[in-house]
PDB file of C-alpha atoms in Angstrom:
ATOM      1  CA  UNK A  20       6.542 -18.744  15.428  1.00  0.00           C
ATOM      2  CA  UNK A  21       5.886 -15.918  16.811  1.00  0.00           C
ATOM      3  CA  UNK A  22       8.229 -14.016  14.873  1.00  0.00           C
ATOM      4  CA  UNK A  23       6.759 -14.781  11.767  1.00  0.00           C
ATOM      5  CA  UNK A  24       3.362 -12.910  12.453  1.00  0.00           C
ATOM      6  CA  UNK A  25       4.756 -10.307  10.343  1.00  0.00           C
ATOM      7  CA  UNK A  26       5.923 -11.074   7.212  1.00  0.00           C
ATOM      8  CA  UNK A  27       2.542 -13.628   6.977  1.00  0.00           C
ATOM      9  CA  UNK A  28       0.546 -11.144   7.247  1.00  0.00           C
ATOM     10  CA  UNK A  29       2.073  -9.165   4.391  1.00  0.00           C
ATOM     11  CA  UNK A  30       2.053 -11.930   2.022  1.00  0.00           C
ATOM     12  CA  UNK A  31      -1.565 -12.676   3.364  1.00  0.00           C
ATOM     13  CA  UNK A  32      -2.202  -9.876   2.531  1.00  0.00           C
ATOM     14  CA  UNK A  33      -0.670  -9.818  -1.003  1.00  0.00           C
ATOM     15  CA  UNK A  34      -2.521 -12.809  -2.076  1.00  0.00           C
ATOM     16  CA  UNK A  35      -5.749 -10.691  -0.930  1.00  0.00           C
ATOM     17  CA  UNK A  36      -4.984  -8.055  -3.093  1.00  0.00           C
ATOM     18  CA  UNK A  37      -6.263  -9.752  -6.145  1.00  0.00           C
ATOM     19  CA  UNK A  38      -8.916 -11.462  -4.870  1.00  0.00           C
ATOM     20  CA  UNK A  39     -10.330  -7.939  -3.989  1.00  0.00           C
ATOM     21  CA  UNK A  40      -9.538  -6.618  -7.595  1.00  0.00           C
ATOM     22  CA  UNK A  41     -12.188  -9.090  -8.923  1.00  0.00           C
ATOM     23  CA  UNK A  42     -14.665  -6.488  -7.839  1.00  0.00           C
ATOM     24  CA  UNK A  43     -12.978  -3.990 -10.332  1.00  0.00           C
ATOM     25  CA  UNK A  44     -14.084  -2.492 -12.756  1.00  0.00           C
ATOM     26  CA  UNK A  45     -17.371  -1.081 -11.490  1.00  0.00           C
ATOM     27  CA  UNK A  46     -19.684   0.196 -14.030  1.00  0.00           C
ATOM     28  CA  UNK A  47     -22.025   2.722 -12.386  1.00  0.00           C
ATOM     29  CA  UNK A  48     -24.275   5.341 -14.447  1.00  0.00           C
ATOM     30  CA  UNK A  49     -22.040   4.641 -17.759  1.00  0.00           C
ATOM     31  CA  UNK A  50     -18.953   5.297 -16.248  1.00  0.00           C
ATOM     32  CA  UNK A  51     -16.261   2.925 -15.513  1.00  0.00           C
ATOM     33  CA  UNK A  52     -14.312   2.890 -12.037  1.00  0.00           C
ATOM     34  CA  UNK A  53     -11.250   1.178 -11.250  1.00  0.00           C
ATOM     35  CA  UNK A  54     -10.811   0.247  -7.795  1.00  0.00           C
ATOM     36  CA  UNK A  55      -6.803  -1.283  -6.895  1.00  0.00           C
ATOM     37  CA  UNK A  56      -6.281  -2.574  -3.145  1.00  0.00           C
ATOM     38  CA  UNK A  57      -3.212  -1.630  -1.939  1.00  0.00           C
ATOM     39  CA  UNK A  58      -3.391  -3.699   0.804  1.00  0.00           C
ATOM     40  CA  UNK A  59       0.076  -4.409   1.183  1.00  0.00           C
ATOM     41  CA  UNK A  60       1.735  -0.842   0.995  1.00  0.00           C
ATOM     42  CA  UNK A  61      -0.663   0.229   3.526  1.00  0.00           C
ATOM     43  CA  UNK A  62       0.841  -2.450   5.694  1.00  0.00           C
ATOM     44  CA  UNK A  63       4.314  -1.151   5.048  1.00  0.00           C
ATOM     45  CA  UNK A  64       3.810   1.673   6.012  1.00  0.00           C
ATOM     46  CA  UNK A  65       2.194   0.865   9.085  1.00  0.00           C
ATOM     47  CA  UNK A  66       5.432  -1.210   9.493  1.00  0.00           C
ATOM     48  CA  UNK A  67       7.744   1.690   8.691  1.00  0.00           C
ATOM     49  CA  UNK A  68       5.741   4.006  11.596  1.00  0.00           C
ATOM     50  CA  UNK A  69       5.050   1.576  14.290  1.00  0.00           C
ATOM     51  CA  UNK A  70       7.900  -1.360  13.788  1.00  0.00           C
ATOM     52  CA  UNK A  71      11.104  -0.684  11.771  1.00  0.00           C
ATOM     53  CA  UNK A  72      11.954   0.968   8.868  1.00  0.00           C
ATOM     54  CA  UNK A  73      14.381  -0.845   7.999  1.00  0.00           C
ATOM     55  CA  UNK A  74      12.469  -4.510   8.087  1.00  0.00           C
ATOM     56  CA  UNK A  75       9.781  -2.064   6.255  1.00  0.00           C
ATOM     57  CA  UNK A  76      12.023  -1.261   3.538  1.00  0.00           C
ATOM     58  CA  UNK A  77      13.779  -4.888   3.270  1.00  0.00           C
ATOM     59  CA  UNK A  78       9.665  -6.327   2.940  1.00  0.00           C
ATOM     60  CA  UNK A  79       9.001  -3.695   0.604  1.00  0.00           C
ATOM     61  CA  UNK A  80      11.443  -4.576  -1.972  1.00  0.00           C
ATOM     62  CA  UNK A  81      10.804  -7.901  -1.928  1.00  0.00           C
ATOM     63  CA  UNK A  82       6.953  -7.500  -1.767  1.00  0.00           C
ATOM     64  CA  UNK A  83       7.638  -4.897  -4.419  1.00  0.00           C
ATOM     65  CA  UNK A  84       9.717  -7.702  -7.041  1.00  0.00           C
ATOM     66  CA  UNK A  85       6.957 -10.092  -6.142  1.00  0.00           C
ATOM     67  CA  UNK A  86       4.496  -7.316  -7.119  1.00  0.00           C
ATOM     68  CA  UNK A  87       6.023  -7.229 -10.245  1.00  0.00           C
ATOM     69  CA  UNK A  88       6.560 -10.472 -11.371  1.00  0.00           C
ATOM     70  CA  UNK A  89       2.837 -11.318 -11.085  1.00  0.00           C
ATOM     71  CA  UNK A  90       0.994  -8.431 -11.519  1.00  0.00           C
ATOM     72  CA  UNK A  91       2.561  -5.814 -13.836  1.00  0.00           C
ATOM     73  CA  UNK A  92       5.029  -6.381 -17.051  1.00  0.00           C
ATOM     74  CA  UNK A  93       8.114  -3.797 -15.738  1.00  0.00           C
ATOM     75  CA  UNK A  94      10.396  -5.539 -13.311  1.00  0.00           C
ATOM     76  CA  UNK A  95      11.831  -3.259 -10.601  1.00  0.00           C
ATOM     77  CA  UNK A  96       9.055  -0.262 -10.500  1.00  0.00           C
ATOM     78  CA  UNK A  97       7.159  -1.578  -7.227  1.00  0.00           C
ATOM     79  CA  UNK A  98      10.585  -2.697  -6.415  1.00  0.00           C
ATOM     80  CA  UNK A  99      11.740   0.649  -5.758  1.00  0.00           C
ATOM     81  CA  UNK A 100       8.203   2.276  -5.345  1.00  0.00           C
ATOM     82  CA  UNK A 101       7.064   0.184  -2.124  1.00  0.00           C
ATOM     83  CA  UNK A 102      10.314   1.017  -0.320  1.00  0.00           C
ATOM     84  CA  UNK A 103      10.328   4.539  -1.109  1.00  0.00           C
ATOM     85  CA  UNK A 104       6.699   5.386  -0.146  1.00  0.00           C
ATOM     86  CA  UNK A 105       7.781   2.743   3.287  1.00  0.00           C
ATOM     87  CA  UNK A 106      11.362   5.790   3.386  1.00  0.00           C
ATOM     88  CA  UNK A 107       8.486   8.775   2.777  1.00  0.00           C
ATOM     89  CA  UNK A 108       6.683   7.434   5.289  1.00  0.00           C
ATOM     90  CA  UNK A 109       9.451   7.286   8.117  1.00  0.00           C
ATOM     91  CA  UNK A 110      10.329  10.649   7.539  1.00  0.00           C
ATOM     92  CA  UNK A 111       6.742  12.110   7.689  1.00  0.00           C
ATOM     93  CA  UNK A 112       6.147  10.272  11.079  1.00  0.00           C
ATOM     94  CA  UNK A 113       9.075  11.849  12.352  1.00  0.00           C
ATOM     95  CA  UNK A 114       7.639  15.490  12.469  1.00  0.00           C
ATOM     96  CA  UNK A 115       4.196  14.503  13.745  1.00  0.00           C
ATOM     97  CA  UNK A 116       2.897  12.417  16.342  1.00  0.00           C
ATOM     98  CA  UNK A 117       2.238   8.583  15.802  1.00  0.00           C
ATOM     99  CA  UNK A 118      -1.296   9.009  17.060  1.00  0.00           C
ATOM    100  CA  UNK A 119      -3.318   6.140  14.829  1.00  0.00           C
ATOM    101  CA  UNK A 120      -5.614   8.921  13.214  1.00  0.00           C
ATOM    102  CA  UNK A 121      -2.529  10.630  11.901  1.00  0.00           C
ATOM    103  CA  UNK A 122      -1.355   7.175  10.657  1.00  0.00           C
ATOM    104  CA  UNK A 123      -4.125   6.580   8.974  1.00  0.00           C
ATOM    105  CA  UNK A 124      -4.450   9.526   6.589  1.00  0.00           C
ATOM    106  CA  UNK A 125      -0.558   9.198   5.840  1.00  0.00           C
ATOM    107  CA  UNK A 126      -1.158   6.039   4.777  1.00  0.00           C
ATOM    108  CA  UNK A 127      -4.409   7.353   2.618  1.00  0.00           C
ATOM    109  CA  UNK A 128      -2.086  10.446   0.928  1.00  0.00           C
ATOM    110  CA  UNK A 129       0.877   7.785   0.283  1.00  0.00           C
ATOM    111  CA  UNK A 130      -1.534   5.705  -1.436  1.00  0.00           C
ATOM    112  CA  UNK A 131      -2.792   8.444  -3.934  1.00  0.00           C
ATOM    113  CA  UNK A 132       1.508   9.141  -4.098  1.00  0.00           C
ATOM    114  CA  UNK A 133       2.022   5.614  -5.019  1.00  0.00           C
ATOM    115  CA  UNK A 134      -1.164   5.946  -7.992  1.00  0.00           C
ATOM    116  CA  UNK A 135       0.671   8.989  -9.311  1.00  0.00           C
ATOM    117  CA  UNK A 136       3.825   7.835  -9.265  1.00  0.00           C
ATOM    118  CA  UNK A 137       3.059   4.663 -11.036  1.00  0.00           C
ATOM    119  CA  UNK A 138       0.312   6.331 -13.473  1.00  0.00           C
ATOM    120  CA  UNK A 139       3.162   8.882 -14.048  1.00  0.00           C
ATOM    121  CA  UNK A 140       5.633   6.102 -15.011  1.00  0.00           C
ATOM    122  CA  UNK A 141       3.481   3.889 -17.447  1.00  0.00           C
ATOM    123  CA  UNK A 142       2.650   7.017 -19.240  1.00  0.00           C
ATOM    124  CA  UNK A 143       6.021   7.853 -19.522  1.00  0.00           C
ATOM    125  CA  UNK A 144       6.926   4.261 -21.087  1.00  0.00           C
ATOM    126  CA  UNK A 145       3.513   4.301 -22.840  1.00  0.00           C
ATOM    127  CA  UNK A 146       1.928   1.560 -21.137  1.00  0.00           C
ATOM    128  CA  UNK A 147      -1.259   3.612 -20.399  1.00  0.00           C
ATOM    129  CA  UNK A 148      -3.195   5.740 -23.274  1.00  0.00           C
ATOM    130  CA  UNK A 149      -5.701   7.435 -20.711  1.00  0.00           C
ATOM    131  CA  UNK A 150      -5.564  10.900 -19.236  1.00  0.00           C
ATOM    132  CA  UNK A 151      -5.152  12.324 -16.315  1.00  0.00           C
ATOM    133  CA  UNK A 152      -8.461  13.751 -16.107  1.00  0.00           C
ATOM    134  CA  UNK A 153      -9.832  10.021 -16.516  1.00  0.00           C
ATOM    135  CA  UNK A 154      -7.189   8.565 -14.484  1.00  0.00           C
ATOM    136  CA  UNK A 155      -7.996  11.288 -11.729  1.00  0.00           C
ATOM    137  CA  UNK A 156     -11.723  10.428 -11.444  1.00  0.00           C
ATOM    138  CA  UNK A 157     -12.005   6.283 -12.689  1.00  0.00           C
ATOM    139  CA  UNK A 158      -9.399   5.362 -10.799  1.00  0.00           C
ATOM    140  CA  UNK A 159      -7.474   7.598  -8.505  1.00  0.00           C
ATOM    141  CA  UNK A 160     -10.604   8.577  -6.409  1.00  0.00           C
ATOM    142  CA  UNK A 161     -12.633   5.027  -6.592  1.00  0.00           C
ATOM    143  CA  UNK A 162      -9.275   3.566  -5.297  1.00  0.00           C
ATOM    144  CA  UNK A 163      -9.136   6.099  -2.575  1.00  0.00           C
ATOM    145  CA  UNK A 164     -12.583   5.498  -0.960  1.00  0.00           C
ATOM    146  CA  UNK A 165     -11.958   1.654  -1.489  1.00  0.00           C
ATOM    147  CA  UNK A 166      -8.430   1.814   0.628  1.00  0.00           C
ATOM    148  CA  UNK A 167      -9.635   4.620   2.927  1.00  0.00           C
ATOM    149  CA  UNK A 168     -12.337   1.423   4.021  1.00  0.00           C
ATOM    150  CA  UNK A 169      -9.709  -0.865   4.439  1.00  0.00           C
ATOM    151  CA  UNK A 170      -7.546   1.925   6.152  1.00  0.00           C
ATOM    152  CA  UNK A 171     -10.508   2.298   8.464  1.00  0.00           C
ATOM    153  CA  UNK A 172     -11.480  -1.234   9.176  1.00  0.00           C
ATOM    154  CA  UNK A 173      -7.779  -2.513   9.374  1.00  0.00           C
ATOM    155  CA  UNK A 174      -5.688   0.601  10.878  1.00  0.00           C
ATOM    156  CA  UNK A 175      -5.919  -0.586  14.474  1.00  0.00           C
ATOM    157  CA  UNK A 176      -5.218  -4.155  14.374  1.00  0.00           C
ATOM    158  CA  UNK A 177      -2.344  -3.482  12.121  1.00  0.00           C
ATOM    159  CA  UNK A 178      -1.201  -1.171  14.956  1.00  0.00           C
ATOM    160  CA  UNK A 179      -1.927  -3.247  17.240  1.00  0.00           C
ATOM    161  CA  UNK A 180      -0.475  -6.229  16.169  1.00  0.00           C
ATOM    162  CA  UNK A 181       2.647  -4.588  15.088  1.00  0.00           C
ATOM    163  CA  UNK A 182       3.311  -2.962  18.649  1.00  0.00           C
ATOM    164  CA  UNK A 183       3.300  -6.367  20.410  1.00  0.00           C
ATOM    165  CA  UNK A 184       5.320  -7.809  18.268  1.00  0.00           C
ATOM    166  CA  UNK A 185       7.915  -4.910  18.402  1.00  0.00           C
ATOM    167  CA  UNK A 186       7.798  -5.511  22.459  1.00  0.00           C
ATOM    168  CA  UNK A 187       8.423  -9.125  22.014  1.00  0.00           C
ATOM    169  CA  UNK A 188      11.427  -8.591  18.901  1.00  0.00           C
TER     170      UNK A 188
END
């Protein structure tokens, strides 16, 4: 049982996701902001730095398909996304020290990599009609501060919890 701490977490924490994205869109002072959890690629990562990135990659691929089939209409892009950002991720941690803090704000810049990526490929296939500009401030940024929360309240325990289970695996 003890084994399977992991990969219930990360589809705990993919069913969370939308739950949390009933708070979005915010309207404040006229202006609309978009917040998206990304509460499962911050999880990946955390798996790639302090677990395996391997098993990181292998849950991000088939978190990513899952992604897809219920939340978007393209098949494949969080497919490859969520295992590339998890492959990004190894290879930062490698040149600086896996200190929690550090952790953190490597999961916070991969997050605003994953929003560009993904904003970059639906306006490539035309599945988006707003700007950059727009895309920058109602939903880049409010989706920042709302995952640099969750980052905060979250990053230890996801440590944490991933650490004793890499002593026990």
């Amino acid at each position: 049982m003890i084994r399977f701490v992991i990969p219930l977490l990360a589809v705990l924490l993919f069913f969370l996701e939308p739950v949390f994205s009933l708070f979005s869109p915010i309207d404040i002072g006229g202006m609309r902001y978009t917040l998206v959890p990304r509460f499962v690629i911050v999880y990946l990562i955390f798996i790639a730095v302090y677990c395996s990135q391997r098993r990181a990659i292998i849950y991000g691929i088939g978190l990513g398909l899952l992604y897809d089939m219920f939340h978007i209409d393209i098949i494949g892009l969080y497919a490859f996304l969520f295992p590339l950002i998890c492959f990004i991720a190894a290879l930062i941690i490698r040149q600086v020290q896996r200190h929690i803090v550090t952790v953190m704000f490597l999961a916070l810049f991969l997050i605003i990599v994953l929003e560009l990526l993904s904003y970059f490929f639906a306006s490539l296939v035309s599945l988006t009609s707003i700007g950059l500009d727009e895309f920058i401030s109602g939903r880049l940024v409010p989706t920042f501060i709302a995952n640099s929360v969750f980052v905060g309240m979250f990053g230890l325990f996801f440590k944490k919890v991933l650490q004793r289970q890499g002593e026990i695996l």
